[in-house]
PDB file of C-alpha atoms in Angstrom:
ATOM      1  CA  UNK A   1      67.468-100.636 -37.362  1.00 48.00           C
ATOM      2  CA  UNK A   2      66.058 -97.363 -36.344  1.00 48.00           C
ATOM      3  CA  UNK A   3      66.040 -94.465 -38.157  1.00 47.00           C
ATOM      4  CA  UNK A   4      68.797 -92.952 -36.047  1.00 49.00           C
ATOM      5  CA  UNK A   5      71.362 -95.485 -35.714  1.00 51.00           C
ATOM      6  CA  UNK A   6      71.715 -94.861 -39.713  1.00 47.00           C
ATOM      7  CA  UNK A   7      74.865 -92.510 -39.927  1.00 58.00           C
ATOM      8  CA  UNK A   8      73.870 -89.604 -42.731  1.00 64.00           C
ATOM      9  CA  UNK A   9      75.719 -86.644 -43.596  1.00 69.00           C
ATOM     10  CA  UNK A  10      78.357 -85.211 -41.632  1.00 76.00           C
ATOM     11  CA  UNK A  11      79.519 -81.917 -41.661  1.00 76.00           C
ATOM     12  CA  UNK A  12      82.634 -80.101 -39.988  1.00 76.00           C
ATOM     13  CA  UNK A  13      83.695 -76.697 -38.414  1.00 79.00           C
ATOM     14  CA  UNK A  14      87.083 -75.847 -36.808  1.00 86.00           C
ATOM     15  CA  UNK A  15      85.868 -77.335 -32.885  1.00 95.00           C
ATOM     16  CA  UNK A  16      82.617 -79.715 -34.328  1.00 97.00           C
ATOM     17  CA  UNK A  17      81.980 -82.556 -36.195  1.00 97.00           C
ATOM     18  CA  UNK A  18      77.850 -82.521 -37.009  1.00 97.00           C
ATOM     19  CA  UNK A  19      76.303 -85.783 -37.851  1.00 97.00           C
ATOM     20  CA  UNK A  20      73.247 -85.716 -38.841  1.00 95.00           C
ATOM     21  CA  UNK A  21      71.278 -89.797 -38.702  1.00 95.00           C
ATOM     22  CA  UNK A  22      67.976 -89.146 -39.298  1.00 95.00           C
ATOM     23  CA  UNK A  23      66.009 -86.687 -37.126  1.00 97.00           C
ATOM     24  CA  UNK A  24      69.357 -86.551 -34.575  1.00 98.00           C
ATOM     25  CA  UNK A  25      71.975 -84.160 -35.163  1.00 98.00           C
ATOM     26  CA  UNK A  26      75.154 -85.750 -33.058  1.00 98.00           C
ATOM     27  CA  UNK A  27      77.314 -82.492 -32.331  1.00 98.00           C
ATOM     28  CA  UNK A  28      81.054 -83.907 -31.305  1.00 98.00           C
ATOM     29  CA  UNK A  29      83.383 -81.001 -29.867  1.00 98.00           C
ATOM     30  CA  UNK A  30      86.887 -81.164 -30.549  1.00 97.00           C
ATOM     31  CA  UNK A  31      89.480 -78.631 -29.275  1.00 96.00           C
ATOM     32  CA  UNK A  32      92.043 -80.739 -27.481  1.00 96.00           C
ATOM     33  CA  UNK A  33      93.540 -81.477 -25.077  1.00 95.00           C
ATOM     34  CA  UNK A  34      90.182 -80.426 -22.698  1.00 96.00           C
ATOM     35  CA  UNK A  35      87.835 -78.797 -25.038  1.00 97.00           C
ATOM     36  CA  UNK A  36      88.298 -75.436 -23.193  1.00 96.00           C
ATOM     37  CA  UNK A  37      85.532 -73.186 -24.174  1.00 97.00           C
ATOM     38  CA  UNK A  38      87.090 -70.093 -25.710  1.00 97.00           C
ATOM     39  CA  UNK A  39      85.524 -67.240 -27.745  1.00 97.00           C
ATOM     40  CA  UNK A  40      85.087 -69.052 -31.050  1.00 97.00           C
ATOM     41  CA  UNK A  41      84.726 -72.078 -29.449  1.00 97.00           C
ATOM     42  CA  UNK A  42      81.188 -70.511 -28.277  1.00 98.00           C
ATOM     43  CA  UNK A  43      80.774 -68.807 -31.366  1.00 97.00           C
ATOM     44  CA  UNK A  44      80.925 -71.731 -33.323  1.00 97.00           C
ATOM     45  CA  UNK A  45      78.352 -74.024 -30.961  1.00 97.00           C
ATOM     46  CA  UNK A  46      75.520 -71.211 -31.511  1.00 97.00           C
ATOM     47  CA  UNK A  47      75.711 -70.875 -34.906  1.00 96.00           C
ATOM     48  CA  UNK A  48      75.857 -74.206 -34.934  1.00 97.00           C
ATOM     49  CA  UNK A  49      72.663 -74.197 -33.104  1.00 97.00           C
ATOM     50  CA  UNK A  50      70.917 -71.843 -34.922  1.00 97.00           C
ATOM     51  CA  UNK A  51      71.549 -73.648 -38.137  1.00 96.00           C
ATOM     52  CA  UNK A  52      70.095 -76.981 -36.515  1.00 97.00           C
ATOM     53  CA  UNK A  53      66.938 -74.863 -35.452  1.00 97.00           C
ATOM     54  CA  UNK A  54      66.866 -73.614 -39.151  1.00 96.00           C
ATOM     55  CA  UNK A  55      66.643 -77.146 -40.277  1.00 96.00           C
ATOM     56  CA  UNK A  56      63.175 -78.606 -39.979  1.00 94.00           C
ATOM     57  CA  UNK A  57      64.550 -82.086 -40.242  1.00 96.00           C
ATOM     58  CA  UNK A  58      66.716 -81.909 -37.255  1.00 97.00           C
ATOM     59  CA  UNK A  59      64.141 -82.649 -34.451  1.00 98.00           C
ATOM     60  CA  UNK A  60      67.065 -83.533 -31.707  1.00 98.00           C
ATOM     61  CA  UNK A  61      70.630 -83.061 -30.467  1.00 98.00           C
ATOM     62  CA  UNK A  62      73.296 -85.192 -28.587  1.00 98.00           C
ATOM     63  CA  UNK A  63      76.290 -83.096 -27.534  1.00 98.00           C
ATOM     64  CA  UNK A  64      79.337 -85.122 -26.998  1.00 98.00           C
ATOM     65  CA  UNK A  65      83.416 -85.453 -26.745  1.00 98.00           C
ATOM     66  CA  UNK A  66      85.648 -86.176 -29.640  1.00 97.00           C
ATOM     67  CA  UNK A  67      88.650 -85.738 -27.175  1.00 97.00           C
ATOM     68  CA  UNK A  68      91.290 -88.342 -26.715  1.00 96.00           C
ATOM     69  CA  UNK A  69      90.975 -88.468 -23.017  1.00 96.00           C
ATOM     70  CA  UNK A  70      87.720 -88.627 -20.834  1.00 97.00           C
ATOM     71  CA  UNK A  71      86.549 -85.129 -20.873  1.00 98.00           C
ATOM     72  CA  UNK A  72      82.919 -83.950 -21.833  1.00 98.00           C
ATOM     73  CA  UNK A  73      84.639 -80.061 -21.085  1.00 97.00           C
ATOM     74  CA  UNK A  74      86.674 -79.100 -18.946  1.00 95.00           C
ATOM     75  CA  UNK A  75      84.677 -75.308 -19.110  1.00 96.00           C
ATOM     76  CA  UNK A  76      85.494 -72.099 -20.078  1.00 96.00           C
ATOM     77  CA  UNK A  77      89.608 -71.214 -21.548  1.00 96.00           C
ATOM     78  CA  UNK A  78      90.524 -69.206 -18.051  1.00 95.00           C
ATOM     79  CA  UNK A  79      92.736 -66.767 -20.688  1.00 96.00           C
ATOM     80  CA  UNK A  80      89.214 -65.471 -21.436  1.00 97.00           C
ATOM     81  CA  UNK A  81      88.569 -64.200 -17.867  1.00 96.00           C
ATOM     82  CA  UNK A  82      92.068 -63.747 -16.648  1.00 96.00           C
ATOM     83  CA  UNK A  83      92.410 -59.758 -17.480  1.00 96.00           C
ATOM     84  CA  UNK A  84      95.573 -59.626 -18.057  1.00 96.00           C
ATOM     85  CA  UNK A  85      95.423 -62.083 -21.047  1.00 96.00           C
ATOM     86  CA  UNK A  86      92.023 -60.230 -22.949  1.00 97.00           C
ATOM     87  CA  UNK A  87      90.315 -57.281 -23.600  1.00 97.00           C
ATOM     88  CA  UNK A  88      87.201 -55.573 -22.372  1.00 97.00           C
ATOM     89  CA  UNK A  89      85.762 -55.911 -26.012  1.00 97.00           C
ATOM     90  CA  UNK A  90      86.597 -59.530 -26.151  1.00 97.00           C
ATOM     91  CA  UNK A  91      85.810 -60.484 -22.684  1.00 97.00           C
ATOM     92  CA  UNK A  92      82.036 -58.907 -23.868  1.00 97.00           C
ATOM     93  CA  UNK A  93      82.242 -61.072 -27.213  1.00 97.00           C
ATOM     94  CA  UNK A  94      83.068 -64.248 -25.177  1.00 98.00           C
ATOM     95  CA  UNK A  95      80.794 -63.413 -22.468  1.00 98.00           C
ATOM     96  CA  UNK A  96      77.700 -62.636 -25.182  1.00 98.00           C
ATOM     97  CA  UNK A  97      78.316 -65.647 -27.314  1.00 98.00           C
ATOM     98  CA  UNK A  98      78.212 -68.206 -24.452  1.00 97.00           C
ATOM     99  CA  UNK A  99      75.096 -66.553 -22.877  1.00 98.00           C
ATOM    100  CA  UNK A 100      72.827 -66.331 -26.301  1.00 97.00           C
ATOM    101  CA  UNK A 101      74.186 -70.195 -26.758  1.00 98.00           C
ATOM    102  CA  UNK A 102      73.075 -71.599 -23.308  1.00 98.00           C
ATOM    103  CA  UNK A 103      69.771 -69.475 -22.917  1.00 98.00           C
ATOM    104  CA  UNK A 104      68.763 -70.570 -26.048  1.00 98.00           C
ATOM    105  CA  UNK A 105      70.149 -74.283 -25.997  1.00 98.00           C
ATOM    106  CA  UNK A 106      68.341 -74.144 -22.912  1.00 98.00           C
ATOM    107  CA  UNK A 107      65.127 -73.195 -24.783  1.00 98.00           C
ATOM    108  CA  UNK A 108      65.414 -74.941 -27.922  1.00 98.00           C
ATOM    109  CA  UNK A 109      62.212 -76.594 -29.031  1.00 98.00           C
ATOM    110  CA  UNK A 110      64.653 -79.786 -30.174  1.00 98.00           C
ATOM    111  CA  UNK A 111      65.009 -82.454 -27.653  1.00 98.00           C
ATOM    112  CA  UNK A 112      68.530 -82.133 -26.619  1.00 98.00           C
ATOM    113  CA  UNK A 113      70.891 -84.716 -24.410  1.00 98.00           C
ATOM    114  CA  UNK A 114      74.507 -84.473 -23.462  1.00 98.00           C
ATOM    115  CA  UNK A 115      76.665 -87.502 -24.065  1.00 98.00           C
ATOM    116  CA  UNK A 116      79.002 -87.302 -20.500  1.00 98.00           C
ATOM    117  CA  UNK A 117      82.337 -89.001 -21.002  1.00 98.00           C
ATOM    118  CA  UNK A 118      84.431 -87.876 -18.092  1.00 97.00           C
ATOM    119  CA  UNK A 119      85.066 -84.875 -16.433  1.00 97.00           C
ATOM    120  CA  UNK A 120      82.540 -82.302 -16.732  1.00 98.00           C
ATOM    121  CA  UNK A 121      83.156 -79.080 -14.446  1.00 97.00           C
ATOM    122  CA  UNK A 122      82.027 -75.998 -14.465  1.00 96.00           C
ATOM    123  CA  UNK A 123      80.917 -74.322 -18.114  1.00 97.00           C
ATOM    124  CA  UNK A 124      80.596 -78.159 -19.138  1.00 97.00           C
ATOM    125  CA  UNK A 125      78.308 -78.389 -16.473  1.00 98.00           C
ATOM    126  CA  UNK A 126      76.272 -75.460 -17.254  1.00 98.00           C
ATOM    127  CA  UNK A 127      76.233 -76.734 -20.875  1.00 98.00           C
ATOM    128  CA  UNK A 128      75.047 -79.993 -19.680  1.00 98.00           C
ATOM    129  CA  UNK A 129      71.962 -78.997 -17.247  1.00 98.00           C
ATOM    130  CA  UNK A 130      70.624 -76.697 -20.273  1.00 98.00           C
ATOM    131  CA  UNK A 131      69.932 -80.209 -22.046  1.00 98.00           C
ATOM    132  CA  UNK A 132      67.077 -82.115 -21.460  1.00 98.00           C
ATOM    133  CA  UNK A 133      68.782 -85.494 -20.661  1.00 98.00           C
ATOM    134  CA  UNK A 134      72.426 -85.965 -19.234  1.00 98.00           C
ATOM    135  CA  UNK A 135      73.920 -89.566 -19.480  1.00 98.00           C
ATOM    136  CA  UNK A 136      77.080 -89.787 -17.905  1.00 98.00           C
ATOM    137  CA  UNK A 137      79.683 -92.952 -17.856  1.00 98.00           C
ATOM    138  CA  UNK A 138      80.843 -95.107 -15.131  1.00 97.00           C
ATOM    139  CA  UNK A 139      84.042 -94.131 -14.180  1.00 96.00           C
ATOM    140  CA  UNK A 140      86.748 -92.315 -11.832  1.00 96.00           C
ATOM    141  CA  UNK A 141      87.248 -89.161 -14.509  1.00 95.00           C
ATOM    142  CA  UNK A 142      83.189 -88.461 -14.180  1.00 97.00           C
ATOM    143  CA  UNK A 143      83.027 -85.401 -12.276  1.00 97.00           C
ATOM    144  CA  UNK A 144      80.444 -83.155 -12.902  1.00 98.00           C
ATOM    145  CA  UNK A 145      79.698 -79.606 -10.795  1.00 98.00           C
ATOM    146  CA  UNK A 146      79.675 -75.827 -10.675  1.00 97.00           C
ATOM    147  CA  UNK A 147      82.978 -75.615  -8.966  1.00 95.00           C
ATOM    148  CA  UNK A 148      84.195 -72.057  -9.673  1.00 95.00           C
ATOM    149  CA  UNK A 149      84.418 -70.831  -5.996  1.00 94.00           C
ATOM    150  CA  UNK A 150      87.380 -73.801  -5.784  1.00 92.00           C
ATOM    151  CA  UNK A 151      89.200 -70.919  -7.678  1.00 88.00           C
ATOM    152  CA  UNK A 152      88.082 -67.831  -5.953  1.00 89.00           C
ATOM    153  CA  UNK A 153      84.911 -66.819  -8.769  1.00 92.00           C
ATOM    154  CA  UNK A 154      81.160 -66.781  -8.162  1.00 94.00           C
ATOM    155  CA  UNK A 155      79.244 -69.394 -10.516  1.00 96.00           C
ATOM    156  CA  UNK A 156      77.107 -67.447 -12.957  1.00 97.00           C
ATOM    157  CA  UNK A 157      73.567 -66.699 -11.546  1.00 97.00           C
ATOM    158  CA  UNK A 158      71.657 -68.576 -14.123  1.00 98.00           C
ATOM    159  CA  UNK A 159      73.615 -71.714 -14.600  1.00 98.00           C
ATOM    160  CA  UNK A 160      73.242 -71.853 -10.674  1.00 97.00           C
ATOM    161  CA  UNK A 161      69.460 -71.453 -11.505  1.00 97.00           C
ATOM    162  CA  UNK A 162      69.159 -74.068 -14.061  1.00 98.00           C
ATOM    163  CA  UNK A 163      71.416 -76.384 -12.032  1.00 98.00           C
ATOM    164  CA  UNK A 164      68.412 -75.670  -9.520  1.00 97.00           C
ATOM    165  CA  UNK A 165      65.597 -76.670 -11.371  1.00 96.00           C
ATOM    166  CA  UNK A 166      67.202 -80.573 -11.298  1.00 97.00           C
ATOM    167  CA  UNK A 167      68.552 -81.206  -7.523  1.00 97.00           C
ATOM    168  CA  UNK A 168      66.760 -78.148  -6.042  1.00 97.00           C
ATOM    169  CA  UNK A 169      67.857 -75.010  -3.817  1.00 96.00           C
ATOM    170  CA  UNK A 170      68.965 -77.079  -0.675  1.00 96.00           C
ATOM    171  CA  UNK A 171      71.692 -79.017  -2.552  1.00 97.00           C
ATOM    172  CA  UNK A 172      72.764 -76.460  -5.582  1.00 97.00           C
ATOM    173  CA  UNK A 173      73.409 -74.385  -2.147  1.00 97.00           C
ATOM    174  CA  UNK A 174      75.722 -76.988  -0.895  1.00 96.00           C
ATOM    175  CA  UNK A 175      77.207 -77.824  -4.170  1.00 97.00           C
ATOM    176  CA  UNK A 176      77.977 -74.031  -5.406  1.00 97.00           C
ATOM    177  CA  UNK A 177      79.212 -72.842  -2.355  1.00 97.00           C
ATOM    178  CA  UNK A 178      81.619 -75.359  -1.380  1.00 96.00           C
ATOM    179  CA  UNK A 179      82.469 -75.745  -5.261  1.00 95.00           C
ATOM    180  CA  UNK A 180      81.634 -79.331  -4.995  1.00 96.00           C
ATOM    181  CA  UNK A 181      82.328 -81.588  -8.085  1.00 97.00           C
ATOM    182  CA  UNK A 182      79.673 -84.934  -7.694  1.00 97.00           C
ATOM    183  CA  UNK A 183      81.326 -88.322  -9.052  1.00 97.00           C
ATOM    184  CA  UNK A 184      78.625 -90.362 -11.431  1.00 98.00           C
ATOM    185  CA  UNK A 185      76.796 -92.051  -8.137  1.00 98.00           C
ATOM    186  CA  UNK A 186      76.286 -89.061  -6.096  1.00 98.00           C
ATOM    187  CA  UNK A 187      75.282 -87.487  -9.547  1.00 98.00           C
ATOM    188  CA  UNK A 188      72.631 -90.409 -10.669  1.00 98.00           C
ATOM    189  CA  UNK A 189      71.506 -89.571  -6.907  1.00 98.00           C
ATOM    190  CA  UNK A 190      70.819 -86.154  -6.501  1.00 98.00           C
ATOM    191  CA  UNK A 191      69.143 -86.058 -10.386  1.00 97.00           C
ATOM    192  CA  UNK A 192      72.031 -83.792 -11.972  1.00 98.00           C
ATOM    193  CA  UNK A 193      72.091 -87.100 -14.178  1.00 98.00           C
ATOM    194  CA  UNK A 194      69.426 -89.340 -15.703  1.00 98.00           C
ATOM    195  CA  UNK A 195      71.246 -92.377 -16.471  1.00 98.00           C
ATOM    196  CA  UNK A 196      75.153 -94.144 -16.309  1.00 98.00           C
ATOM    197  CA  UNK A 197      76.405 -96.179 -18.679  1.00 98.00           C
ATOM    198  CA  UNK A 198      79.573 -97.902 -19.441  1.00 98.00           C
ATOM    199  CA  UNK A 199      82.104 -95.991 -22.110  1.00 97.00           C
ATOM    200  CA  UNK A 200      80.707 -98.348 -25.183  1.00 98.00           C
ATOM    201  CA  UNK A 201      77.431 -97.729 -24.568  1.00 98.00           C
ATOM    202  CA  UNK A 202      77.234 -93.750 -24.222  1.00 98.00           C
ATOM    203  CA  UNK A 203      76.537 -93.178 -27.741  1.00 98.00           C
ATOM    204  CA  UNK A 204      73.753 -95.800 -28.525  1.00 98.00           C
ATOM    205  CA  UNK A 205      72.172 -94.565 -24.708  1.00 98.00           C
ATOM    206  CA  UNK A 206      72.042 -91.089 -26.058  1.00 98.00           C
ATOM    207  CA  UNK A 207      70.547 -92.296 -28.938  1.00 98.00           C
ATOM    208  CA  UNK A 208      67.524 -94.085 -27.534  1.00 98.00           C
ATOM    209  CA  UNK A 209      67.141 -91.681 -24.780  1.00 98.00           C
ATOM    210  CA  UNK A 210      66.684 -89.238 -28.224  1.00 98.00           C
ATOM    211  CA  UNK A 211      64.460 -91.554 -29.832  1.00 98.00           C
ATOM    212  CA  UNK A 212      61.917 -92.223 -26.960  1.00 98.00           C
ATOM    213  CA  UNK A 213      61.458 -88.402 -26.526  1.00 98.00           C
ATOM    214  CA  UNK A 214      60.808 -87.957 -30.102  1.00 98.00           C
ATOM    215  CA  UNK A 215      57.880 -90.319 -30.101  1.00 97.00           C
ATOM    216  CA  UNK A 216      55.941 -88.116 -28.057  1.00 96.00           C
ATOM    217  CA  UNK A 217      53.923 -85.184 -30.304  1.00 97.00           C
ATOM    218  CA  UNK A 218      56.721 -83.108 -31.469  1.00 97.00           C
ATOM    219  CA  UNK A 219      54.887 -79.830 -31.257  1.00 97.00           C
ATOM    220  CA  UNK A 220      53.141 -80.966 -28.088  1.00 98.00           C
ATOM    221  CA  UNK A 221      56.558 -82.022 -26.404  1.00 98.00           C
ATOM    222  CA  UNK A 222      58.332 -78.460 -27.402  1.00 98.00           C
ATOM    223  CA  UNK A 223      54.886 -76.201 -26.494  1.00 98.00           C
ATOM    224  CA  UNK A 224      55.347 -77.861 -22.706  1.00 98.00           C
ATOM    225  CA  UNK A 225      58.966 -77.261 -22.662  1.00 98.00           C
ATOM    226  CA  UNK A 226      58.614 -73.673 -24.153  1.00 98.00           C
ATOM    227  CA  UNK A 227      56.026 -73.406 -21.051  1.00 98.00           C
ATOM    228  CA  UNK A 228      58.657 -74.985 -18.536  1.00 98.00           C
ATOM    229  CA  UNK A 229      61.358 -72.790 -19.537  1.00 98.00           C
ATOM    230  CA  UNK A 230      61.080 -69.389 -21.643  1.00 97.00           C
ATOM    231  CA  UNK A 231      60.680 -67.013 -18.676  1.00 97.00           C
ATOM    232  CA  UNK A 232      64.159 -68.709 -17.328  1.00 97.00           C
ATOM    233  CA  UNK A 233      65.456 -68.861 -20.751  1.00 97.00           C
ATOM    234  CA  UNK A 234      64.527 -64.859 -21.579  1.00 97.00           C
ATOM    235  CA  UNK A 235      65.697 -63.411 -18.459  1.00 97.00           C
ATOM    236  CA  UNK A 236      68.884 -65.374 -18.740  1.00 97.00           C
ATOM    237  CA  UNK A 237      69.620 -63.669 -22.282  1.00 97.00           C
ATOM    238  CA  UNK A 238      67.959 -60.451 -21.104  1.00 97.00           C
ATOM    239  CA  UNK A 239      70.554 -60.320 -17.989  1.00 97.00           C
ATOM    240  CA  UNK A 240      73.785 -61.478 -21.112  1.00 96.00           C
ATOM    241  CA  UNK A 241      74.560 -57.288 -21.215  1.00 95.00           C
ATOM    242  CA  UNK A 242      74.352 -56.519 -17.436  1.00 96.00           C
ATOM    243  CA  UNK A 243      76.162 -59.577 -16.624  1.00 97.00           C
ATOM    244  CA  UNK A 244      78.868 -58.957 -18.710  1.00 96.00           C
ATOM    245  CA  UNK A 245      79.637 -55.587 -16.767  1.00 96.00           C
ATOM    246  CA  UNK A 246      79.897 -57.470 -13.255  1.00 96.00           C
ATOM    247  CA  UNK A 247      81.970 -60.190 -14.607  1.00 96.00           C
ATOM    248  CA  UNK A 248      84.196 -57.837 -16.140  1.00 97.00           C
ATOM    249  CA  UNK A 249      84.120 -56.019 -13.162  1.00 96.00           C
ATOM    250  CA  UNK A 250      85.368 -59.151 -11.025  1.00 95.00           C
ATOM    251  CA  UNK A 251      87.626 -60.215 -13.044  1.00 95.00           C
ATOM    252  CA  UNK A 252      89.018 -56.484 -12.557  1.00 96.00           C
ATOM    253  CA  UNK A 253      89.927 -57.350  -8.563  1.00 95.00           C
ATOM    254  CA  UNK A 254      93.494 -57.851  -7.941  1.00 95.00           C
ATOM    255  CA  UNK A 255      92.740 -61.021  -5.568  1.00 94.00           C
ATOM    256  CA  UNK A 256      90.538 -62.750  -8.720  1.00 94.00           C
ATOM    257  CA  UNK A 257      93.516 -61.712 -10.924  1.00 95.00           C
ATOM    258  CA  UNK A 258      96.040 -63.678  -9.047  1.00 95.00           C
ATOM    259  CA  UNK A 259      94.283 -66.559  -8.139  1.00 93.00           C
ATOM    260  CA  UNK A 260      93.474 -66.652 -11.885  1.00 94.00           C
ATOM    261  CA  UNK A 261      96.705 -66.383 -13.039  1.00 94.00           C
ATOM    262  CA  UNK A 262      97.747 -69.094 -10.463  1.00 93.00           C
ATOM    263  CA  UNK A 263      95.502 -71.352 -12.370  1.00 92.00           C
ATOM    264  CA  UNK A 264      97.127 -70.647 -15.392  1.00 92.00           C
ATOM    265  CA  UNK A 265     100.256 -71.289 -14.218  1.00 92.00           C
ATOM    266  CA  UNK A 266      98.918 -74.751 -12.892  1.00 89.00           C
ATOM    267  CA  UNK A 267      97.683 -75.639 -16.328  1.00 84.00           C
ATOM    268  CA  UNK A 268     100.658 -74.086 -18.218  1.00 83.00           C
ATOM    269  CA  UNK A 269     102.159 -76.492 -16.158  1.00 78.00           C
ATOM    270  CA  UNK A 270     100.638 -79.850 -17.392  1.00 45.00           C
ATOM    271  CA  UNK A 271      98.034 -80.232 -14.625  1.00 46.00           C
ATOM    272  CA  UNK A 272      95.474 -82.567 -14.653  1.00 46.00           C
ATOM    273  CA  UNK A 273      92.380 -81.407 -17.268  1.00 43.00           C
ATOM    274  CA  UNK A 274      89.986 -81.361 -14.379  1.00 40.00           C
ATOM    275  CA  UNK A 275      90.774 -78.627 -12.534  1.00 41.00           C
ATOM    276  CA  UNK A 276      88.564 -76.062 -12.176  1.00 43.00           C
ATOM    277  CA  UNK A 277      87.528 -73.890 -14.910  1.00 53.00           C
ATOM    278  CA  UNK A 278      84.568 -71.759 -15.084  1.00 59.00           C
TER     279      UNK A 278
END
């Protein structure tokens, strides 16, 4: 057996169970019923990832679902951009905490892949193409796109950018515009996914997709991907405070605030998990 199909410690938070085997850290999120990413829930993924960066003996990352249905996450909690239902001081919190988390996990020197059970739309998309590898499993709930303008919002600039960087400017165009959603084929196709698996073997493909990255020269490996990445990565975080204005200034239209609320009243409603959420 390989060093990381040993389970080690494991330790928990209030939305993630950390498991560390070996060099991997295996981050499982858990807020059900669609892991929608809230405030803390942001909050609690970057200190998470600081504290793995702290750690010299964490060298990788797999981000996956603990949920009971097939849902990587199902994006951002739409109370925390509906204005009616938050605060301009805790719209900036949210907004802050889940731009320092993706700039950075977007930067990390760890090798980083996301563990795709399900759907995966919008914020869980832009969590995804921040890692460096994206499995995804075979089946009818794997959906996986920036689909925000299916609700009547504009994707955020820089997960459209790093969404970019894997199926280019022709296709993000066509995918972000018409808030397209891309089932695991059309995703394998167009690169917005490296590999598809069947449900049993997510974890252990995660795992070696981990373990072959980590046999190149650690230091080597990150230098190239610092290279790659850190004028992205810095102008994303740079643009956090700016960003934060517009957004709060969208969210401020009367037209966003209906059609948001409308989606509220969808979910409070028992909709399906996969509609969109940004």
């Amino acid at each position: 057996r390989s060093q990381t199909d040993v389970p080690g410690s494991v330790t928990m938070s209030k939305f993630l169970l950390v498991e560390q085997r070996g060099p991997v850290a295996i981050v499982t999120m858990k807020r059900e019923p669609v892991n929608a990413m809230n405030m803390e829930f942001w909050e609690a993924l970057l200190e998470n990832l600081m504290q793995m960066e702290g750690d010299k003996k964490i060298k990788a990352v797999i981000y996956q679902s603990g949920l009971r249905r097939d849902v990587f996450t199902a994006g951002n909690d739409i109370k925390e951009l509906h204005k009616p239902s938050t605060t301009k001081e805790r719209h900036r919190r949210f907004w802050m905490a889940q731009t320092r988390f993706l700039s950075r996990l977007y930067r990390t020197p760890m090798v980083t892949v996301a563990a795709i059970r399900g759907a995966c739309p919008a914020g869980g998309c832009g969590m995804a193409v921040c890692c460096d590898y994206r499995v995804m499993i075979s089946s009818k709930a794997s959906k996986i796109g920036l689909n925000e303008v299916a609700i009547g919002i504009v994707p955020p600039k820089f997960w459209g950018k790093a969404m970019g960087q894997l199926i280019g400017s022709r296709v993000l165009e066509k995918y972000l515009t018409m808030g397209k959603m891309a089932g695991w084929k059309e995703a394998l196709e167009v690169g917005l996914v490296d590999e598809v698996v069947s449900k049993e073997e997510l974890l252990d493909a995660a795992l070696r997709a981990a373990a072959s990255m980590l046999k190149r020269p650690y230091q080597a490996r990150a230098r190239t991907k610092a290279m790659l990445r850190n004028n992205l990565g810095k102008e994303w975080e740079n643009f956090a405070e700016e960003e934060t204005g517009l957004v709060w200034q969208a969210i401020s239209q009367p037209g966003v605030i209906k059609s948001l609320g409308a989606v509220l009243a969808r979910l409070s409603g028992k909709s399906k998990p996969t509609r969109a959420k940004l």
